[in-house]
Structure formats: structure tokens, C-alpha cells
Tab-separated table of C-alpha atoms in Angstrom:
chain	number	residue	atom	x	y	z
A	1	MET	CA	24.023	37.008	130.331
A	2	ARG	CA	25.740	35.440	133.313
A	3	THR	CA	24.493	31.937	134.150
A	4	SER	CA	25.934	31.763	137.670
A	5	GLY	CA	27.593	33.858	140.317
A	6	PHE	CA	30.983	32.549	139.186
A	7	ALA	CA	30.548	33.257	135.477
A	8	SER	CA	32.573	36.108	133.990
A	9	ALA	CA	30.912	39.209	132.623
A	10	PRO	CA	30.085	38.989	128.903
A	11	ILE	CA	32.030	40.967	126.331
A	12	PRO	CA	30.188	44.256	125.669
A	13	ASP	CA	28.299	44.313	122.358
A	14	GLY	CA	29.692	46.254	119.423
A	15	GLU	CA	32.619	47.808	121.296
A	16	PRO	CA	36.189	48.456	120.076
A	17	TYR	CA	39.075	46.665	121.749
A	18	HIS	CA	39.986	49.404	124.233
A	19	ARG	CA	36.418	49.421	125.665
A	20	LEU	CA	36.097	45.694	126.414
A	21	ALA	CA	36.770	46.150	130.149
A	22	ARG	CA	33.667	48.350	130.481
A	23	THR	CA	31.425	45.365	131.233
A	24	PRO	CA	28.029	45.384	133.011
A	25	LEU	CA	29.951	44.528	136.204
A	26	PHE	CA	32.197	47.596	135.954
A	27	ARG	CA	32.238	49.878	138.997
A	28	TRP	CA	34.187	53.070	139.618
A	29	TRP	CA	36.450	51.356	142.176
A	30	VAL	CA	37.550	48.539	139.833
A	31	PRO	CA	40.422	50.441	138.077
A	32	PRO	CA	42.165	51.624	141.297
A	33	LEU	CA	41.692	48.187	142.857
A	34	LEU	CA	43.217	46.550	139.785
A	35	VAL	CA	46.255	48.850	139.911
A	36	LEU	CA	46.717	48.129	143.619
A	37	VAL	CA	46.405	44.335	143.304
A	38	PHE	CA	48.635	44.211	140.226
A	39	GLY	CA	51.279	46.363	141.934
A	40	VAL	CA	51.344	44.155	145.035
A	41	LEU	CA	51.550	40.940	143.000
A	42	LEU	CA	54.287	42.430	140.822
A	43	PHE	CA	56.325	43.394	143.891
A	44	PHE	CA	56.176	39.878	145.331
A	45	LEU	CA	56.891	38.310	141.937
A	46	TRP	CA	60.069	40.277	141.344
A	47	ALA	CA	61.124	39.923	144.977
A	48	GLY	CA	60.794	36.161	144.560
A	49	VAL	CA	62.792	36.243	141.329
A	50	MET	CA	65.592	38.184	143.033
A	51	VAL	CA	65.683	35.690	145.910
A	52	VAL	CA	65.918	32.747	143.510
A	53	MET	CA	68.645	34.458	141.460
A	54	THR	CA	70.627	35.179	144.632
A	55	ILE	CA	70.376	31.574	145.833
A	56	VAL	CA	71.417	30.192	142.445
A	57	ALA	CA	74.307	32.664	142.225
A	58	ILE	CA	75.568	31.665	145.676
A	59	TYR	CA	75.448	27.957	144.942
A	60	GLY	CA	76.929	28.554	141.484
A	61	GLY	CA	79.938	30.388	142.820
A	62	GLY	CA	78.819	33.953	142.177
A	63	GLY	CA	78.908	33.636	138.382
A	64	LEU	CA	76.116	31.096	138.183
A	65	ALA	CA	78.703	28.744	136.712
A	66	PRO	CA	82.313	28.642	137.955
A	67	GLU	CA	83.609	26.895	134.848
A	68	SER	CA	82.069	29.137	132.221
A	69	VAL	CA	81.085	32.785	132.168
A	70	ARG	CA	78.948	32.044	129.115
A	71	VAL	CA	76.799	29.570	131.011
A	72	GLY	CA	76.303	32.210	133.686
A	73	GLU	CA	75.159	34.652	131.014
A	74	ILE	CA	72.652	32.090	129.728
A	75	ALA	CA	71.293	31.599	133.226
A	76	GLY	CA	70.926	35.357	133.624
A	77	LEU	CA	69.182	35.540	130.248
A	78	ALA	CA	66.766	32.787	131.270
A	79	PHE	CA	65.979	34.488	134.586
A	80	GLY	CA	65.398	37.835	132.898
A	81	LEU	CA	63.086	36.466	130.216
A	82	ALA	CA	61.243	34.201	132.656
A	83	SER	CA	60.607	37.061	135.089
A	84	MET	CA	58.933	39.034	132.287
A	85	ALA	CA	57.014	35.973	131.057
A	86	LEU	CA	55.547	35.563	134.546
A	87	LEU	CA	53.599	38.756	133.919
A	88	ILE	CA	51.203	36.625	131.871
A	89	PRO	CA	49.577	34.809	134.825
A	90	LEU	CA	49.563	38.065	136.827
A	91	VAL	CA	47.721	39.956	134.095
A	92	LEU	CA	45.265	37.130	133.470
A	93	PHE	CA	44.615	36.838	137.211
A	94	VAL	CA	43.679	40.496	137.734
A	95	VAL	CA	41.534	40.503	134.596
A	96	ARG	CA	39.572	37.416	135.671
A	97	VAL	CA	39.407	38.042	139.418
A	98	VAL	CA	39.441	41.830	139.844
A	99	GLN	CA	37.615	42.887	136.675
A	100	TRP	CA	35.624	39.630	136.703
A	101	ARG	CA	35.638	39.168	132.937
A	102	SER	CA	36.929	36.508	130.576
A	103	VAL	CA	40.661	36.517	129.881
A	104	GLY	CA	39.847	36.142	126.195
A	105	SER	CA	38.503	39.684	126.153
A	106	LEU	CA	42.038	40.853	126.921
A	107	ILE	CA	43.274	39.232	123.706
A	108	SER	CA	40.735	40.270	121.088
A	109	VAL	CA	37.193	41.435	120.422
A	110	ALA	CA	36.384	37.842	119.464
A	111	GLY	CA	37.121	36.676	123.025
A	112	TYR	CA	39.990	34.394	122.039
A	113	LEU	CA	43.338	34.329	120.241
A	114	ARG	CA	42.658	34.442	116.505
A	115	ARG	CA	45.379	31.955	115.555
A	116	ARG	CA	45.035	32.322	111.803
A	117	TRP	CA	45.322	36.099	112.062
A	118	LEU	CA	48.320	35.779	114.384
A	119	GLY	CA	49.972	33.498	111.813
A	120	VAL	CA	49.461	36.112	109.083
A	121	CYS	CA	50.955	38.838	111.292
A	122	LEU	CA	53.956	36.635	112.119
A	123	LEU	CA	54.614	35.999	108.410
A	124	VAL	CA	54.424	39.715	107.596
A	125	ALA	CA	56.728	40.561	110.488
A	126	LEU	CA	59.174	37.807	109.517
A	127	ALA	CA	59.376	39.005	105.909
A	128	LEU	CA	60.056	42.599	106.987
A	129	ALA	CA	62.575	41.507	109.620
A	130	MET	CA	64.535	39.525	107.032
A	131	VAL	CA	64.590	42.523	104.690
A	132	CYS	CA	65.772	44.779	107.529
A	133	ALA	CA	68.456	42.289	108.576
A	134	LEU	CA	69.794	42.270	105.008
A	135	LEU	CA	69.545	45.980	104.203
A	136	VAL	CA	70.321	47.736	107.493
A	137	PRO	CA	74.017	46.666	107.560
A	138	MET	CA	74.412	48.322	104.140
A	139	LEU	CA	73.137	51.721	105.286
A	140	PRO	CA	75.625	54.575	105.832
A	141	GLY	CA	76.546	54.879	109.493
A	142	THR	CA	75.625	51.313	110.382
A	143	ALA	CA	79.261	50.280	110.667
A	144	SER	CA	80.018	53.009	113.188
A	145	GLU	CA	76.854	52.142	115.122
A	146	ALA	CA	77.836	48.501	115.280
A	147	ALA	CA	81.325	49.456	116.412
A	148	ALA	CA	79.851	51.470	119.263
A	149	VAL	CA	78.436	48.241	120.622
A	150	GLU	CA	81.521	46.071	120.927
A	151	ALA	CA	81.027	42.401	120.261
A	152	THR	CA	83.116	39.769	121.933
A	153	PRO	CA	83.935	36.496	120.218
A	154	ALA	CA	81.434	33.786	120.892
A	155	GLY	CA	82.719	31.402	123.505
A	156	GLY	CA	81.768	28.129	125.079
A	157	GLY	CA	81.370	26.141	121.871
A	158	ALA	CA	78.317	24.711	120.158
A	159	GLN	CA	76.777	23.410	123.382
A	160	VAL	CA	76.614	26.857	124.959
A	161	LEU	CA	75.186	28.353	121.756
A	162	LEU	CA	72.599	25.568	121.590
A	163	ALA	CA	71.620	26.215	125.210
A	164	ALA	CA	71.308	29.946	124.545
A	165	MET	CA	69.151	29.366	121.452
A	166	THR	CA	66.929	26.955	123.382
A	167	VAL	CA	66.310	29.608	126.045
A	168	ILE	CA	65.649	32.244	123.377
A	169	ILE	CA	63.230	30.133	121.333
A	170	LEU	CA	61.291	28.986	124.396
A	171	LEU	CA	61.124	32.207	126.397
A	172	VAL	CA	61.313	35.182	123.993
A	173	PRO	CA	57.788	34.559	122.577
A	174	LEU	CA	56.424	34.380	126.132
A	175	GLN	CA	58.307	37.513	127.192
A	176	SER	CA	57.060	39.413	124.116
A	177	ALA	CA	53.473	38.265	124.638
A	178	ALA	CA	53.671	39.255	128.319
A	179	GLU	CA	54.762	42.802	127.470
A	180	GLU	CA	51.960	43.162	124.919
A	181	LEU	CA	49.338	41.749	127.282
A	182	THR	CA	50.459	44.302	129.858
A	183	MET	CA	51.085	47.447	127.808
A	184	ARG	CA	48.728	47.076	124.853
A	185	GLY	CA	46.226	44.927	126.737
A	186	LEU	CA	45.804	45.723	130.415
A	187	VAL	CA	46.859	49.385	130.276
A	188	MET	CA	44.831	50.291	127.179
A	189	GLN	CA	41.662	48.571	128.379
A	190	LEU	CA	42.062	50.045	131.853
A	191	VAL	CA	42.137	53.579	130.415
A	192	GLY	CA	39.407	52.756	127.898
A	193	SER	CA	37.067	51.593	130.651
A	194	LEU	CA	37.011	54.976	132.387
A	195	GLY	CA	34.600	56.758	130.054
A	196	ALA	CA	30.949	56.148	130.962
A	197	ARG	CA	29.009	54.348	128.215
A	198	ASP	CA	26.193	56.892	128.185
A	199	GLY	CA	28.120	59.857	129.579
A	200	ARG	CA	27.470	63.060	127.627
A	201	SER	CA	30.182	65.212	129.140
A	202	ALA	CA	33.225	66.133	127.076
A	203	PHE	CA	35.380	64.218	129.565
A	204	SER	CA	33.436	60.994	129.013
A	205	ARG	CA	33.503	61.414	125.239
A	206	VAL	CA	37.266	61.893	125.248
A	207	LEU	CA	37.829	58.821	127.425
A	208	ARG	CA	35.577	56.716	125.198
A	209	SER	CA	37.684	57.614	122.175
A	210	PRO	CA	40.689	55.360	121.509
A	211	TRP	CA	43.323	58.086	121.773
A	212	PRO	CA	43.791	58.271	125.568
A	213	ALA	CA	44.166	54.482	125.625
A	214	ILE	CA	46.579	54.565	122.674
A	215	LEU	CA	48.678	57.280	124.309
A	216	ALA	CA	48.810	55.402	127.616
A	217	GLY	CA	49.597	52.003	126.099
A	218	GLY	CA	52.063	53.471	123.623
A	219	THR	CA	54.139	55.738	125.839
A	220	LEU	CA	54.266	54.060	129.262
A	221	PHE	CA	57.108	51.671	128.477
A	222	GLY	CA	59.071	54.443	126.751
A	223	ALA	CA	58.622	56.649	129.811
A	224	LEU	CA	59.851	53.878	132.112
A	225	TYR	CA	62.869	53.322	129.866
A	226	ALA	CA	63.668	57.046	129.762
A	227	ALA	CA	63.529	57.203	133.565
A	228	THR	CA	66.027	54.354	133.933
A	229	HIS	CA	68.222	55.268	130.923
A	230	PRO	CA	68.561	59.070	130.860
A	231	GLY	CA	70.238	60.346	127.740
A	232	HIS	CA	69.068	57.523	125.463
A	233	VAL	CA	66.977	59.926	123.394
A	234	TRP	CA	66.846	57.976	120.128
A	235	THR	CA	66.041	54.655	121.746
A	236	THR	CA	63.311	56.251	123.855
A	237	ALA	CA	61.805	57.893	120.767
A	238	SER	CA	61.924	54.558	118.940
A	239	LEU	CA	60.168	52.807	121.834
A	240	VAL	CA	57.435	55.454	121.891
A	241	LEU	CA	57.001	55.187	118.116
A	242	PHE	CA	56.812	51.397	118.309
A	243	GLY	CA	54.381	51.514	121.228
A	244	LEU	CA	52.045	54.058	119.642
A	245	ALA	CA	51.958	52.156	116.349
A	246	MET	CA	51.242	48.828	118.050
A	247	SER	CA	48.551	50.417	120.236
A	248	TRP	CA	46.889	51.944	117.171
A	249	LEU	CA	47.058	48.633	115.292
A	250	THR	CA	45.551	46.856	118.283
A	251	VAL	CA	42.506	49.130	118.201
A	252	ARG	CA	42.184	48.986	114.404
A	253	THR	CA	42.430	45.183	114.210
A	254	GLY	CA	40.536	44.509	117.424
A	255	GLY	CA	43.205	42.494	119.186
A	256	LEU	CA	46.797	41.959	120.267
A	257	GLU	CA	47.803	39.572	117.474
A	258	ALA	CA	49.459	42.226	115.283
A	259	ALA	CA	51.478	43.681	118.173
A	260	ILE	CA	52.522	40.244	119.432
A	261	GLY	CA	53.577	39.164	115.933
A	262	LEU	CA	56.040	42.031	115.383
A	263	HIS	CA	57.311	41.960	118.969
A	264	VAL	CA	58.032	38.222	118.882
A	265	VAL	CA	59.834	38.325	115.531
A	266	ASN	CA	61.970	41.361	116.440
A	267	GLY	CA	62.818	39.769	119.782
A	268	LEU	CA	63.889	36.482	118.205
A	269	PHE	CA	66.056	38.291	115.641
A	270	GLN	CA	67.825	40.541	118.139
A	271	PHE	CA	68.355	37.932	120.853
A	272	THR	CA	69.640	35.439	118.273
A	273	ARG	CA	72.082	38.032	116.957
A	274	CYS	CA	73.401	38.638	120.472
A	275	ALA	CA	73.834	34.889	121.002
A	276	LEU	CA	75.703	34.384	117.725
A	277	GLU	CA	78.006	37.350	118.407
A	278	GLY	CA	78.701	36.330	122.015
A	279	ARG	CA	76.995	39.400	123.494
A	280	LEU	CA	74.461	37.782	125.814
A	281	SER	CA	75.658	39.969	128.685
A	282	GLU	CA	74.353	43.044	126.809
A	283	VAL	CA	70.781	41.742	126.572
A	284	GLY	CA	69.876	43.266	129.922
A	285	THR	CA	71.092	46.716	128.813
A	286	GLY	CA	69.178	46.884	125.523
A	287	VAL	CA	65.614	46.796	124.261
A	288	VAL	CA	63.964	45.062	121.337
A	289	ILE	CA	63.039	47.570	118.629
A	290	GLY	CA	63.955	46.589	115.073
A	291	ALA	CA	65.597	43.665	113.332
A	292	GLY	CA	69.055	44.417	111.950
A	293	LEU	CA	69.954	46.962	114.644
A	294	PRO	CA	72.621	46.224	117.262
A	295	MET	CA	71.018	45.887	120.689
A	296	GLY	CA	72.077	48.776	122.892
A	297	ALA	CA	72.836	51.250	120.075
A	298	ASP	CA	71.357	54.750	120.433
A	299	THR	CA	71.670	56.824	117.252
A	300	PRO	CA	69.331	58.553	114.779
A	301	LEU	CA	69.549	55.409	112.630
A	302	THR	CA	67.739	53.546	115.411
A	303	LEU	CA	64.708	55.801	115.035
A	304	ALA	CA	64.880	55.804	111.225
A	305	VAL	CA	64.915	52.007	110.934
A	306	THR	CA	62.147	51.663	113.518
A	307	PHE	CA	60.018	54.196	111.633
A	308	ALA	CA	60.501	52.376	108.324
A	309	GLN	CA	59.825	48.907	109.713
A	310	VAL	CA	56.837	49.883	111.861
A	311	GLY	CA	55.320	51.984	109.083
A	312	LEU	CA	55.548	49.220	106.480
A	313	TYR	CA	54.333	46.628	108.941
A	314	SER	CA	51.293	48.720	109.882
A	315	LEU	CA	50.406	49.281	106.225
A	316	LEU	CA	50.729	45.604	105.280
A	317	VAL	CA	48.819	44.435	108.353
A	318	LEU	CA	45.922	46.787	107.634
A	319	LEU	CA	45.795	45.604	104.013
A	320	CYS	CA	45.736	41.969	105.153
A	321	ALA	CA	43.112	42.718	107.800
A	322	SER	CA	40.860	44.342	105.211
A	323	ARG	CA	41.299	41.453	102.802
A	324	LEU	CA	40.658	38.784	105.440
A	325	GLY	CA	37.747	40.612	107.069
A	326	VAL	CA	39.370	40.937	110.487
A	327	ARG	CA	36.810	42.492	112.818
A	328	GLY	CA	37.724	45.591	114.859
A	329	ARG	CA	34.667	45.521	117.131
A	330	SER	CA	33.005	42.887	119.271
A	331	ALA	CA	29.976	41.087	117.898
A	332	VAL	CA	26.474	42.320	118.599
A	333	ARG	CA	24.402	39.557	120.137
A	334	ALA	CA	20.720	39.319	119.312
């Protein structure tokens, strides 16, 4: 029950994750208003980022650093990751102000980040990523795939590498969390809120089920990638597979922790590999899918490795969730 006019709407009782935006304050005009406000804020955010990048490039001599191309690449990496990380305050703003609910309901059915559960998911993801990083280079066809993505010798010395790793360690977790809050959080709950709680029509029943939300949250990023990278069939399929699996896990475990865990670990592995191999300039042309794969490669092996990693991760996470009693629905208040 709300205690004041400024209090957020309570988390609905006994609901799965994708239905948490269907609060007592929900109205039919909330979803279109949210899309409109988020779109406007996103436009101004990225316009501001482009202005800042242009100013820095001009004062830096066009390469962001006249004495070192590597430093310019690090600056570009930082701008790219930071611009994605800034989605976090945008998403939290529209959830709290437009939907008028607690930002914790975007994270889990418990209404907050379940830190212990996130730690378990990170450990599972880290173990699988290390196995993939060791085994993938031994698979047939990996050598030719790696050769298709030419690596240049690392340059700039230890200081440049240290700067790159600092940017990666600080910003990749934020960038990964921002993408999950947007795709698996905002999008899924937006779709899940459309079905009326007591609606008896087939349309309402379908929208109340998790599958429309899973399809929307799992395929949107892949569709955007396919539109901007035509011909990258295997990478697009891998992104869709990753997105659908993470969306399904989010509903089953009642929160974003599992999706954030795998996304963060894969991001750290792939960005670190690019930094060590002197391929920071390729970061903007690739996507984070699986540890052990060269960023930017687009072959059947990309889909195969993604399928193996995501499948094992989903199985292990569900086993851990069952053992630890991770709740998939919000609590029912007396």
C-alpha cells in the first residue's frame, strides 16, 4: 500500500518477473508513454555523446591523441562503453517516473539485487568462460576463423595496456548491466505488462504468458544487429540464441542476475583479448557472445560455441537456483 503520493507502486503479489510492471497504478497509456520518453531521452543522450566525442577529437588532433593511435583507440573504447553504460540512469528514470514503481522491481522479484545469487552466477559463468577459452582454440576451424580477424601487434607499451585494462574493468560490467536492464528488463516487463490481470480473452492470456516477453527481450538486439550488419547470419543467430536463453533464465530465476553474470564475464574475456592482441579498434565492429571466440568472426563455429556455452550455463544456473531456493515469483503479502 502506498503511504504517500510520492511513494512508488508496490510489487504485485505472486507474479513472475515479466509481470512486475503491471502494478495497481498501471494504465493503458503507460507503455506508449514510456517508449516515447525513453526514445527522446536516448536521442539526446547519444547526441550529447557525439558532441563530446567531436570536441575531444578536435582538441586531440583528430585521432584523440596525436602521439599515439593506441591512446586514441582507448579513448574511443571508453566513449563507446560509457555511452552504453549511461542507459542505466535512463532506464531507471523511466521505470521510477513514468511507470511510477520501484527500480528494484526491474532487477528481481525480490525488489533488489540478490548479491549472493549474482555472485553464484558470476562464478558459474567464469568457470565456463575459462573452459571455453582453453578448448575453443583447439577446435577444428578455429585457426582459420582467427586468421579471418587479423590481429595487429600490441603497441604503446605497458602503460597503454594498463590504461585499456582499467577502462575495460571499470566500464564493461556497467555496459553489460545496462544492456541487460534494457533488453531483459525494460523490454520484457513492458511486453509482460500488456495482458490484463483478470482478462479472459485469448489475447490477454497469451500476453500474460512469459513467451511474448521472452521473444521480445531475446530477439530485439539480434534484429537491430542484423539491420546494421546485413550478411552476418551466424553472429545474428548467436545473438538471438543468447538473448532468448537469457530472457528465459530471467523469468525462471525471477531476476536479471543470471543474465548479467554471463554477459559481464563474456564481455571481460573478449575485451581483454582484444586489448592483449592490440585489436581495440575492432571492438566497435564486434559483439560479445562467447569467451574464446575472436570478436568480429562470423562462422558456424560462432553459433556452435554459443550454443554449447549458453546451454551449459543455463543448466548449471537452474541446478544452483533449485539448490539455493532462488524464488521465481514475487512474495505474497498477507
